[in-house]
Coordinates of C-alpha atoms in Angstrom, one line a residue:
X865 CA 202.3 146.5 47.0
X866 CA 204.3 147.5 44.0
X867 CA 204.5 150.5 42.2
X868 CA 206.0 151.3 38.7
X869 CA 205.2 154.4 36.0
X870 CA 203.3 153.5 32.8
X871 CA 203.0 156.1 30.5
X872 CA 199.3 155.3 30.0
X873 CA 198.2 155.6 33.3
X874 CA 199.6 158.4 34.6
X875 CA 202.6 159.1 36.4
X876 CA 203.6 158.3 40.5
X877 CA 200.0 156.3 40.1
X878 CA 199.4 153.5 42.8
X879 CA 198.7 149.8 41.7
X880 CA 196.7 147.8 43.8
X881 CA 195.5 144.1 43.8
X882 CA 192.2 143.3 43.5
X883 CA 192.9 141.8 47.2
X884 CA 194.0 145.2 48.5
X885 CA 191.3 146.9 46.8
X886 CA 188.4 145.1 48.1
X887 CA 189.8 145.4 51.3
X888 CA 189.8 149.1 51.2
X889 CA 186.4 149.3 50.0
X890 CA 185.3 147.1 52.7
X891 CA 186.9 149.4 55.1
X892 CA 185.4 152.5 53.3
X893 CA 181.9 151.4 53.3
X894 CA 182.6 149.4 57.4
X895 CA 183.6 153.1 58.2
X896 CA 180.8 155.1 56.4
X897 CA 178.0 152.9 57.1
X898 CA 178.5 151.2 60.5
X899 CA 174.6 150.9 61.0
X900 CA 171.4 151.5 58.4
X901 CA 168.0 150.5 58.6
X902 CA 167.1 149.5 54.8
X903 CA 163.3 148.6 53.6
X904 CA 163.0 145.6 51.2
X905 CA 160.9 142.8 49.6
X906 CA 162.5 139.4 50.1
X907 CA 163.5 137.2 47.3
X908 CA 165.6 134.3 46.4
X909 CA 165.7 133.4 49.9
X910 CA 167.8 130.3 50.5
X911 CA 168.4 128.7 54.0
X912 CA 171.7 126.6 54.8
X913 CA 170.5 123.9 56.2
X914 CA 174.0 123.0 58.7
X915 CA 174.8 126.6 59.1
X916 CA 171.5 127.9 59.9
X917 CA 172.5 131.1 58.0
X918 CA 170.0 133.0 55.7
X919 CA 171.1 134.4 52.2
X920 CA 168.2 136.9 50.0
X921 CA 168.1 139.7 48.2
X922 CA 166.1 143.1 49.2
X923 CA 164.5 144.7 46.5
X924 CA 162.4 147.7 45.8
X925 CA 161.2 149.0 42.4
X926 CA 164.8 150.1 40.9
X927 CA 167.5 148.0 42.4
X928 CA 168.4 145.0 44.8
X929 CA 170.7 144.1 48.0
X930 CA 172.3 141.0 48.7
X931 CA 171.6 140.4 52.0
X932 CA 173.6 137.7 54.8
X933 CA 171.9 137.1 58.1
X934 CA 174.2 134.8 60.3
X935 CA 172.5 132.0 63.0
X936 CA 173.3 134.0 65.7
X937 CA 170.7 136.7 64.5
X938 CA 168.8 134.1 62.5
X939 CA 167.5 132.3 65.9
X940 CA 166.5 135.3 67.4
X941 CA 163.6 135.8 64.3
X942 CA 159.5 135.8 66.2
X943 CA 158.4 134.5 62.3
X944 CA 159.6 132.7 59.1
X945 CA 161.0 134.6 56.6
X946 CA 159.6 134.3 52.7
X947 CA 159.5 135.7 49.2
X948 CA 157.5 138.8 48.9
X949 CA 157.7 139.1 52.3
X950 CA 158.4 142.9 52.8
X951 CA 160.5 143.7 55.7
X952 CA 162.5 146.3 57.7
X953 CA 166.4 145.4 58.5
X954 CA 168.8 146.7 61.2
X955 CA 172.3 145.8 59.1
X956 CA 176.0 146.8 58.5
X957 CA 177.4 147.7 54.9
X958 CA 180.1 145.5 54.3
X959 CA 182.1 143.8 51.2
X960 CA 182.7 140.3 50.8
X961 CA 185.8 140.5 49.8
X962 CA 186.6 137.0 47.4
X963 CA 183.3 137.9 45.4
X964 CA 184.1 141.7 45.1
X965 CA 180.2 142.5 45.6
X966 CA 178.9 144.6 48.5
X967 CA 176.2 143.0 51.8
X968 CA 174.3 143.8 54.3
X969 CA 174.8 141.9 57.2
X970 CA 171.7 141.4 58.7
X971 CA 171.2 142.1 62.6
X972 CA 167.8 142.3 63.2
X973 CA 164.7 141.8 60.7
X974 CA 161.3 142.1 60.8
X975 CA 157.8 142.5 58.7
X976 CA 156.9 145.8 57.7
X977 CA 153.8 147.3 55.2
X978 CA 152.2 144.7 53.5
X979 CA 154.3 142.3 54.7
X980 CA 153.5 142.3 58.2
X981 CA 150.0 142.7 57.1
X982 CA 150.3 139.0 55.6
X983 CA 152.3 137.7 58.6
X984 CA 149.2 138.9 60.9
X985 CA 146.9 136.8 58.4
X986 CA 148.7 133.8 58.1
X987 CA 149.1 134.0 62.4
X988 CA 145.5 133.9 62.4
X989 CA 145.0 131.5 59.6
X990 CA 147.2 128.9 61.9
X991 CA 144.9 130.0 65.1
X992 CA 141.5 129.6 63.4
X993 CA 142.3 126.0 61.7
X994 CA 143.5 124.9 65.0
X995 CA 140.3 126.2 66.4
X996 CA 138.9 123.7 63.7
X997 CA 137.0 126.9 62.0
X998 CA 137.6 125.9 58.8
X999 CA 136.0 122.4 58.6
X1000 CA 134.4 120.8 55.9
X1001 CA 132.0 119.2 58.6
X1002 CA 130.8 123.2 59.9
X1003 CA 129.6 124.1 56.5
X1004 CA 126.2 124.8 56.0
X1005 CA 124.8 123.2 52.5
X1006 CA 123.7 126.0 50.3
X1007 CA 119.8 125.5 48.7
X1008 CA 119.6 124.6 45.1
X1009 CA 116.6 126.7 45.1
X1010 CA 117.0 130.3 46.9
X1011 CA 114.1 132.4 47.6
X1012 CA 115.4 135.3 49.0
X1013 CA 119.4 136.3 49.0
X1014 CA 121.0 139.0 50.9
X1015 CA 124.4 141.0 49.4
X1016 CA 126.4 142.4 52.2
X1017 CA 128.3 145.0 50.6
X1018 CA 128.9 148.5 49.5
X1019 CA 126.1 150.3 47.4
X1020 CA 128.7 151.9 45.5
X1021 CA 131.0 148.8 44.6
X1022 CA 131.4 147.5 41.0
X1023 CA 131.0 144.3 42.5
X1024 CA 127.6 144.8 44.3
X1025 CA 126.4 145.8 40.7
X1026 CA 128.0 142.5 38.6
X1027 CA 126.0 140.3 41.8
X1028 CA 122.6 142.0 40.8
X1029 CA 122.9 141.8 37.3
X1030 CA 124.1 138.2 37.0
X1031 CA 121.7 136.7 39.9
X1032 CA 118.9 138.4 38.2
X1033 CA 119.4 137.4 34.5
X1034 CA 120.4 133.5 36.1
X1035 CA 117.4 133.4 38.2
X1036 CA 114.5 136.3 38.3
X1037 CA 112.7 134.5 40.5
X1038 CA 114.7 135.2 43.8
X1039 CA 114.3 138.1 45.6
X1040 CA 117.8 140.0 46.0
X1041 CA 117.8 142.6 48.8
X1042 CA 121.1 144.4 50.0
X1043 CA 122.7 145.2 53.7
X1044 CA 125.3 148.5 53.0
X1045 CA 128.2 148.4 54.4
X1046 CA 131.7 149.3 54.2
X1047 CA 134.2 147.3 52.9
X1048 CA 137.6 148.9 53.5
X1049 CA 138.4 151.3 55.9
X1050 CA 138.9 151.9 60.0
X1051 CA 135.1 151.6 60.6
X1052 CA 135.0 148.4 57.9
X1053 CA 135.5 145.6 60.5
X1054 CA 132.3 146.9 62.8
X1055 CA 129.7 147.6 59.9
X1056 CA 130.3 144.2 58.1
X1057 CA 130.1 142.3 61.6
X1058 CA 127.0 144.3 62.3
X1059 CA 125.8 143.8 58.6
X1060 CA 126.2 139.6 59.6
X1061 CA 124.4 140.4 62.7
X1062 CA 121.4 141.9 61.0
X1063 CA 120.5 139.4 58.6
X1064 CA 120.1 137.1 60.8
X1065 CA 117.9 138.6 63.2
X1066 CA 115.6 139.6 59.8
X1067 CA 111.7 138.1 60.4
X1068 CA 112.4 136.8 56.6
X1069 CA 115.8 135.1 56.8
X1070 CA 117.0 134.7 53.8
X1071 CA 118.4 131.7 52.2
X1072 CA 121.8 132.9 52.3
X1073 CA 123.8 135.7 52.3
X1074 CA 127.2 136.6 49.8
X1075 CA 129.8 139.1 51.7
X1076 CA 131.4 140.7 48.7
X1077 CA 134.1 143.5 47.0
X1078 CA 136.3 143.8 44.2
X1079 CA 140.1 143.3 44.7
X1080 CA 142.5 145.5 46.2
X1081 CA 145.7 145.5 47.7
X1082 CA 146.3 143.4 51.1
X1083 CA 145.6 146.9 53.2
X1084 CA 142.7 147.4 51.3
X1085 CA 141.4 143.6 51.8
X1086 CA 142.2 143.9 55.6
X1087 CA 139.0 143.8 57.1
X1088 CA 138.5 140.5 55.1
X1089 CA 141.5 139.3 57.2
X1090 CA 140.0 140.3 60.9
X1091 CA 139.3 138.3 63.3
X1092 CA 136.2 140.0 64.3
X1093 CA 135.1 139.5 60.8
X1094 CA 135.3 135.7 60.5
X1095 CA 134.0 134.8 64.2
X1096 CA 130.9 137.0 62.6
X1097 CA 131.0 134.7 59.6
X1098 CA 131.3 131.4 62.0
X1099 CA 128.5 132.5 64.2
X1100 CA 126.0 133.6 61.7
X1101 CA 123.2 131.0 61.0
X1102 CA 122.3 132.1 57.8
X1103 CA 125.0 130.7 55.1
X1104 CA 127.7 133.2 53.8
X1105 CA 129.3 132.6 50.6
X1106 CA 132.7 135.2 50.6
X1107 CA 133.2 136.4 47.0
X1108 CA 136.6 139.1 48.4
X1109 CA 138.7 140.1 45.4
X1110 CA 139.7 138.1 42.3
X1111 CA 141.1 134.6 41.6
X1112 CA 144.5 135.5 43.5
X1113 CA 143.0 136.9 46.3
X1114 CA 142.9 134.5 49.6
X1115 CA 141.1 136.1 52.5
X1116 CA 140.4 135.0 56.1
X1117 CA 136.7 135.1 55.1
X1118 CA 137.1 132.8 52.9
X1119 CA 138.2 129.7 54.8
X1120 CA 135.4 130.5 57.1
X1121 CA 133.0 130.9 54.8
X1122 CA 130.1 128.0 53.6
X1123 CA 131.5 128.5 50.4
X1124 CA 134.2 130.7 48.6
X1125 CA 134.0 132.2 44.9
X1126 CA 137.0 133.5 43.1
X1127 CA 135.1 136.7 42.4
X1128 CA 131.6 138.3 42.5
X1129 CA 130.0 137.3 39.0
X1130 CA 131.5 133.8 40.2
X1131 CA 128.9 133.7 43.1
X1132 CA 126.0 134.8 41.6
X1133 CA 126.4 131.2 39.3
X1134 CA 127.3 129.5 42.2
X1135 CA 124.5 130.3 44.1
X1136 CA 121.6 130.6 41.4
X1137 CA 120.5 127.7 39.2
X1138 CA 120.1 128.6 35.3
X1139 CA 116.6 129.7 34.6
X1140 CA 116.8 128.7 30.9
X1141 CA 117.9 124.9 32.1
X1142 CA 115.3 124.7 34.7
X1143 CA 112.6 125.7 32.3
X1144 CA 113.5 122.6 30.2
X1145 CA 114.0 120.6 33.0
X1146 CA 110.3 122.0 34.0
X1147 CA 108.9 120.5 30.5
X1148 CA 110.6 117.3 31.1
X1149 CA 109.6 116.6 34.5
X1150 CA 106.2 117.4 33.5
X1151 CA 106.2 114.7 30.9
X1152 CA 107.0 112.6 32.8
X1153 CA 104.6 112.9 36.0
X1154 CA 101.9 112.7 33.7
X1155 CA 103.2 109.1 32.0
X1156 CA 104.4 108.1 36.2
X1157 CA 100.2 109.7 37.4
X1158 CA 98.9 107.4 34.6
X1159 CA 100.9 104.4 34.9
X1160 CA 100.0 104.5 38.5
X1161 CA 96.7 105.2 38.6
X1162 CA 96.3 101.8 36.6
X1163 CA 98.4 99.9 38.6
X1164 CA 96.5 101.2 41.8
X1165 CA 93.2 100.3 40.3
X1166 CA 94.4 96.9 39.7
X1167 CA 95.7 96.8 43.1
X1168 CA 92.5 98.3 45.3
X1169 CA 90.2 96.0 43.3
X1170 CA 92.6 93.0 44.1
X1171 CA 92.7 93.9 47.9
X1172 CA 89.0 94.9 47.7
X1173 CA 88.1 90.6 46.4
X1174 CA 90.7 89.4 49.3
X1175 CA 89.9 91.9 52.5
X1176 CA 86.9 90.1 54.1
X1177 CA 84.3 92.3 55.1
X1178 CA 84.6 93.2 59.0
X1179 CA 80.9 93.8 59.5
X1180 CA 80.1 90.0 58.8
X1181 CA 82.7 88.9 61.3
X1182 CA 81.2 91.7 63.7
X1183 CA 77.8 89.7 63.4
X1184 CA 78.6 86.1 64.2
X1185 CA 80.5 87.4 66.9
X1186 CA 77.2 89.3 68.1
X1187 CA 75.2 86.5 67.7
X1188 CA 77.5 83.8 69.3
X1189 CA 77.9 86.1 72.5
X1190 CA 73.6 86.8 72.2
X1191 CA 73.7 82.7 72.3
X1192 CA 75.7 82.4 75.2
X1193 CA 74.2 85.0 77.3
X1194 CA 71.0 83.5 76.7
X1195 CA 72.3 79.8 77.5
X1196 CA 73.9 81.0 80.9
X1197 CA 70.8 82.7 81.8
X1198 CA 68.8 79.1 81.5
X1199 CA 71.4 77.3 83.3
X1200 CA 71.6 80.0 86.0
X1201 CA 67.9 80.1 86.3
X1202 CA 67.6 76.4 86.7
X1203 CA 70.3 76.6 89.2
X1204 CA 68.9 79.0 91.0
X1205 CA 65.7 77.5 90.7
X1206 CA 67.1 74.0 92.2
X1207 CA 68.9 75.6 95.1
X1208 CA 65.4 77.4 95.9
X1209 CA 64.0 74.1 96.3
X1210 CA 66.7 72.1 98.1
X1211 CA 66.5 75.7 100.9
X1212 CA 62.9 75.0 101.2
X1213 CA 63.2 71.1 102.1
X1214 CA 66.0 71.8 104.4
X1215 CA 64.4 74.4 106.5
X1216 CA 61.3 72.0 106.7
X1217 CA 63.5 69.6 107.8
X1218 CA 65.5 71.7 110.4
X1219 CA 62.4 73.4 111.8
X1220 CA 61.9 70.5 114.6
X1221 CA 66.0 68.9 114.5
X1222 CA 67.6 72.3 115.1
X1223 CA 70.4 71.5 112.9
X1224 CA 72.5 75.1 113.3
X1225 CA 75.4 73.6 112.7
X1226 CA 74.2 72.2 109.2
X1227 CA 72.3 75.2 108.4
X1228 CA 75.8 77.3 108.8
X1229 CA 77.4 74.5 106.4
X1230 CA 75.0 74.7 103.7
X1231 CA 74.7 78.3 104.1
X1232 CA 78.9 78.2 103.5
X1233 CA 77.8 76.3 100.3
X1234 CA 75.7 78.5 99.3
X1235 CA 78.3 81.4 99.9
X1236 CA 80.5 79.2 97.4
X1237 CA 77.4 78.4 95.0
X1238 CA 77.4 82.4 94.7
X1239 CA 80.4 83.2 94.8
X1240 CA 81.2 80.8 92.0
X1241 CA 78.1 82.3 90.3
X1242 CA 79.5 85.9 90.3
X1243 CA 83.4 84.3 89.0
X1244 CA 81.7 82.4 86.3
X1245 CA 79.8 85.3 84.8
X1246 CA 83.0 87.5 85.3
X1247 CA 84.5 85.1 83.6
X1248 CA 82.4 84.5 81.0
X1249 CA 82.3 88.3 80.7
X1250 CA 85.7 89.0 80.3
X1251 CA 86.0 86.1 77.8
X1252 CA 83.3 87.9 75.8
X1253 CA 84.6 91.1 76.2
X1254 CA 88.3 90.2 74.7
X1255 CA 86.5 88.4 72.0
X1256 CA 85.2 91.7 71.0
X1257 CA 87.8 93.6 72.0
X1258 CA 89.8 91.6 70.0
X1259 CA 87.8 92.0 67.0
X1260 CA 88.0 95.4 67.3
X1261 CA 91.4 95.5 67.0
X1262 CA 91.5 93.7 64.1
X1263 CA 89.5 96.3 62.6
X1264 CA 91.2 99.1 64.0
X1265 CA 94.7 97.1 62.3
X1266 CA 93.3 96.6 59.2
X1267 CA 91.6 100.4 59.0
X1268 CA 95.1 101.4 60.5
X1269 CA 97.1 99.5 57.9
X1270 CA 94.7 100.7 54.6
X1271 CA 95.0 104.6 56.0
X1272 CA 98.8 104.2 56.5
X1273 CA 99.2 102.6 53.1
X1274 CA 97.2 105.3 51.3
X1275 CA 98.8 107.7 53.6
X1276 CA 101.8 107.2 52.4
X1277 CA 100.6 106.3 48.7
X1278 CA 99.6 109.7 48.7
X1279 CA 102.2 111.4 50.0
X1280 CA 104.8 109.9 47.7
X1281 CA 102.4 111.2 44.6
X1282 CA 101.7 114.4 46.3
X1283 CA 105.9 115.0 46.2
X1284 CA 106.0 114.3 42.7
X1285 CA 102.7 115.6 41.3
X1286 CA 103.5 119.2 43.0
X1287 CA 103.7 120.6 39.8
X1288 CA 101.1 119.3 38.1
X1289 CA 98.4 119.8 40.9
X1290 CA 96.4 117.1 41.4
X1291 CA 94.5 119.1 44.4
X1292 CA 90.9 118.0 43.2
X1293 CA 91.9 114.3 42.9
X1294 CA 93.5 114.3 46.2
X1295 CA 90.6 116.7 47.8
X1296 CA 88.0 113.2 46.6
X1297 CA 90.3 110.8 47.7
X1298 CA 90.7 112.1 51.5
X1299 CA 86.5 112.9 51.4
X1300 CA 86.1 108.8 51.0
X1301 CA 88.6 108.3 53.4
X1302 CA 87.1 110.8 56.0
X1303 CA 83.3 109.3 55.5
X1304 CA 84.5 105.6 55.7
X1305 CA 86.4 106.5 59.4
X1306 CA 83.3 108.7 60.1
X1307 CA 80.8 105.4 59.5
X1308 CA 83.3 103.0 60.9
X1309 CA 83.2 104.8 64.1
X1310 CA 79.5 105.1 64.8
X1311 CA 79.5 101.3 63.6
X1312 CA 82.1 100.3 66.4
X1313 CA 80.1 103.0 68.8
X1314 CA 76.7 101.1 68.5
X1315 CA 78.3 97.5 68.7
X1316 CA 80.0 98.9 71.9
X1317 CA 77.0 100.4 73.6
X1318 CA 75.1 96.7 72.5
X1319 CA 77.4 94.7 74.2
X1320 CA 77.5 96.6 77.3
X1321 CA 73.3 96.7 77.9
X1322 CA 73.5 93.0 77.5
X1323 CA 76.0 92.5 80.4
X1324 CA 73.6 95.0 82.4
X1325 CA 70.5 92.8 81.6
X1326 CA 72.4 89.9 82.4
X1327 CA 73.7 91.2 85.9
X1328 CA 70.4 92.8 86.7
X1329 CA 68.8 89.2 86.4
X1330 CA 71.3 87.5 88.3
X1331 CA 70.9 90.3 90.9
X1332 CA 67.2 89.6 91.0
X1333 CA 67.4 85.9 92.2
X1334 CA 70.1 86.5 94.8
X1335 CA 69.6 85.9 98.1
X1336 CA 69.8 89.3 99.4
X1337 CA 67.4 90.4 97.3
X1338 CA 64.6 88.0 99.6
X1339 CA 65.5 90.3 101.9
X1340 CA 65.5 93.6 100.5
X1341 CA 62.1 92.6 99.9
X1342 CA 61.1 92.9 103.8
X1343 CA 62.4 90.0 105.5
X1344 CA 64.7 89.6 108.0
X1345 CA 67.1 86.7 109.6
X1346 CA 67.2 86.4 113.2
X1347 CA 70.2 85.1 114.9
X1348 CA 72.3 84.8 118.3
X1349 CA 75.6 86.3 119.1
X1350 CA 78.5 84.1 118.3
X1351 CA 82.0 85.0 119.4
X1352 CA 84.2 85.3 116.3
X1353 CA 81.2 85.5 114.2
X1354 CA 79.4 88.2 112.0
X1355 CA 76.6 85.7 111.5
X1356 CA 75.5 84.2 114.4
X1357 CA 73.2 81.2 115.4
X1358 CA 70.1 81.3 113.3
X1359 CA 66.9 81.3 115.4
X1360 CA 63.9 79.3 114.4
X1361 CA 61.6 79.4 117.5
X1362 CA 61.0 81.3 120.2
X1363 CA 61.8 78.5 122.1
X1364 CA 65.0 79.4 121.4
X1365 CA 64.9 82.9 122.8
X1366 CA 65.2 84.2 126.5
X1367 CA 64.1 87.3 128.5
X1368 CA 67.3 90.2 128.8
X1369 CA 68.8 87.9 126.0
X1370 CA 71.2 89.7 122.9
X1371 CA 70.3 89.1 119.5
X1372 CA 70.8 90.3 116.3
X1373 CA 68.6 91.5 113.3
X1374 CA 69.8 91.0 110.0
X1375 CA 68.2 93.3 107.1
X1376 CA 69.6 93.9 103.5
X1377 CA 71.1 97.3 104.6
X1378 CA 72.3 96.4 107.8
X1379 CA 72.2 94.6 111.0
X1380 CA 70.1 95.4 114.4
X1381 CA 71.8 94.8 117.5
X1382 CA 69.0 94.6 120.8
X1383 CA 67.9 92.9 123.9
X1384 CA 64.8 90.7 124.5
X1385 CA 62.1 92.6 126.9
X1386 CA 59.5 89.9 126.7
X1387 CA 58.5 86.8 124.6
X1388 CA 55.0 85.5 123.6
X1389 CA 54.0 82.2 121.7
X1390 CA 51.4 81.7 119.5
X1391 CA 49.5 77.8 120.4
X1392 CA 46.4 77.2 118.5
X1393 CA 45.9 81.3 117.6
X1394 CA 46.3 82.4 121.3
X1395 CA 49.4 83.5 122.7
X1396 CA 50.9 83.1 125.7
X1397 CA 53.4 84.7 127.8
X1398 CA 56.8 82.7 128.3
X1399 CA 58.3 83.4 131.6
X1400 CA 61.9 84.6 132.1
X1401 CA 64.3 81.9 131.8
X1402 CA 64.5 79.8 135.4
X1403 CA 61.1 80.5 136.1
X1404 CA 58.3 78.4 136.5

């Protein structure tokens, strides 16, 4: 240190460096402010990299700190420090001493006011994108077309009043309806997840609904930011367009939402078509349905009386069918019936020849023939009828294809022009078109009906005959074969004679409903019209 007298400056006065004095002032402010809790907004935050050390400045309204938070404390922050972010700071007052400015040395940080307010929403930004809330893939589509739209917001709020007006001069047709709630406030969060809740459980749900409010600060937008607020918004089935705040303002609501407007008059275009447009849109499309109706009622004219030359008529195939199957009932009949006829005639020789020779043994074969001769009978008509059958079965289902195939095309013939002829209501025209289509099903059906029913009394007929010349029915007629026990054998030994038969001998009755099982008491022969009494076998 040196000292000297200059008559300008005073006498005995002390000279210092700058060195000495910014020491001293270090000293000064170490000893006067050891500790202080200082409130600030962050900016010009810059982080060294190798170091790890943060430099800012706090700033309020009216001045600014520079501000030095060393690694050591710098590890220790729970969040990322950023511009605007405001923030309360545990710090010494120091000087740095090359620079000749005054620092706070930063010891421990953290968010404060607004500031911790938009650390809370960016923590639950980060949670609910993890969660995959905010997908492009969860958002419902919006309809071009609204009927009914539902504003959740407060009754009093500019921006419930700009959504009215600007939905209803877009788009008078739609029918607006409001759910009050509050929109800032303790009791915010509950109404507007309650107000969610409600439209959705609504008889009439509407098309969608738009949560709204003019801006505000980031307390006032809180409720916006809740997490209560957007599971509400992610659960609700009805889609949500958020219009929170203005063009700056970035809300929780919004990520979650279907759709996001930058402010309230925004959403009501958004959400509305233009009446104006859609009226000249209307005029055009009308136009031109009524050129598309025209065109195509030509070109379906040529087209029905081109199918109408080409589509054979079903009815004609329905009676050559008929007659070939009345042809070949009536030829199987003749055959049968000579058949039946000839196999009459060769039973009647046979039993005149077996009546003295006895021939059991060739009675049983012939009878086995005849089982086959019937049995082959009853096959060939099954046959024949099932052939028959398909054949008309098959027939049918080319009709039922072809009436199938017409009422499908038309079908959907009509339903394409009903979609684009909804405005110019072709009801009557459509009304005439399904009458002809109704009373040609209605005859088709009791034409199928009466072919069906004709077919089937023919195949009764024809089993009713063939039941008539069977064999059994000679004996439902009162006769009855007599025959002797065989061992193995439902039929027995046919008897001929009553030579054949024995006193206290088994034999058995056959009738066409059953079988008589007795014992012979006594036997008597007719000779010459007198009959005699045979005695017991062994006796004389």
């Amino acid at each position: 240190m040196s000292e000297y007298l200059s008559p300008n400056l005073g006498l005995n006065e002390r000279v210092l460096t700058v060195s000495q004095l910014n020491a001293q002032v270090k000293k000064l402010l170490n000893n006067n402010f050891p500790l202080v809790i200082v409130e600030g907004e962050i900016s010009g935050l810059h982080h060294h990299r190798a170091s790890g050390h943060y430099y800012f400045n706090l700033k309020d309204e009216r001045a600014l700190l520079r501000c030095v938070m060393f690694a050591r404390s710098a590890s220790k922050l729970p969040f990322q420090p950023k511009d605007g972010l405001k923030v309360l700071v545990r710090a010494e007052i120091s000087l740095y001493e090359r620079d000749g400015q005054y620092q706070a040395v930063i010891q421990h940080m953290e968010p404060h006011g607004e500031g911790e307010l938009r650390l809370a929403m960016e923590r639950l930004r980060t949670k609910l994108q993890s969660m995959g809330w905010f997908e492009d893939e969860l958002k419902k589509p919006l309809p071009a077309f609204p009927k009914r739209i539902v504003i959740v917001s407060s009754p009093k709020g500019a921006a419930t009043r700009d959504v009215f007006v600007n939905i209803w001069r877009r788009y008078p047709p739609v029918e607006l309806a409001l759910q009050p709630t509050s929109v800032q406030g303790q009791l915010a969060v509950g109404e507007i997840c309650k107000a969610l809740a409600t439209i959705n459980l609504l008889k009439m749900r509407p098309d969608l609904a738009i949560l709204t409010r003019g801006g505000g600060s980031l307390e006032d937008l809180a409720a916006f930011n809740s997490e209560e607020v957007a599971a509400a918004i992610y659960r609700s089935e009805v889609p949500i367009v958020s219009a929170v705040g203005h063009d700056v303002d970035f809300t929780i609501a919004d990520f979650v939402a279907d759709l996001r407007a930058p402010t309230p008059s925004t959403a009501a275009e958004l959400v509305t078509p233009d009446a104006r447009d859609l009226g000249i849109r209307f005029d055009e499309y009308v136009m031109r349905i009524e050129k598309d109706i025209r065109e195509m009622v030509t070109r379906y004219k040529t087209v029905v009386a081109h199918i109408a030359r080409r589509v054979r008529d079903p009815r004609r195939d329905l009676t050559n069918n008929r007659q070939r199957l009345n042809d070949r009932i009536r030829n199987f009949v003749r055959s049968q019936t000579q058949t039946l006829a000839q196999q009459e005639t060769r039973l009647v020789q046979l039993q005149r020849a077996l009546n003295q020779a006895k021939p059991s043994v060739r009675l049983q074969h012939y009878r086995t023939k005849l089982e086959g001769a019937q049995s082959q009978i009853s096959q060939l008509v099954s046959a024949q009828n099932r052939e028959n059958r398909s054949r008309y079965i098959h027939s049918l289902e080319k009709l039922v294809q072809l009436e199938t195939l017409l009422r499908e095309r038309t079908s959907a013939r009509l339903q394409n022009l009903g979609r684009n002829l909804v405005q110019a209501r072709p009801e009557l025209t459509i009304k005439h078109l399904q009458s002809q289509i109704d009373s040609s099903k209605s005859r088709m059906k009791v034409r199928v009906g009466e072919n069906i029913q004709f077919a089937k009394n023919n195949v009764t007929r024809i089993l009713k005959n063939l039941e008539a010349v069977s064999p059994l029915e000679v004996l439902a007629r009162g006769y009855a074969v007599v025959t002797k026990p065989k061992e193995g054998q439902y039929f027995g030994e046919i008897t001929r004679s009553v030579d054949e038969l024995h006193q206290n001998e088994n034999i058995e009755t056959h009738l066409s409903d059953g079988t008589v099982f007795s014992t012979i008491n006594r036997v008597e022969k007719r000779i010459h019209g007198e009959t005699l009494n045979i005695s017991p076998k062994g006796e004389s």
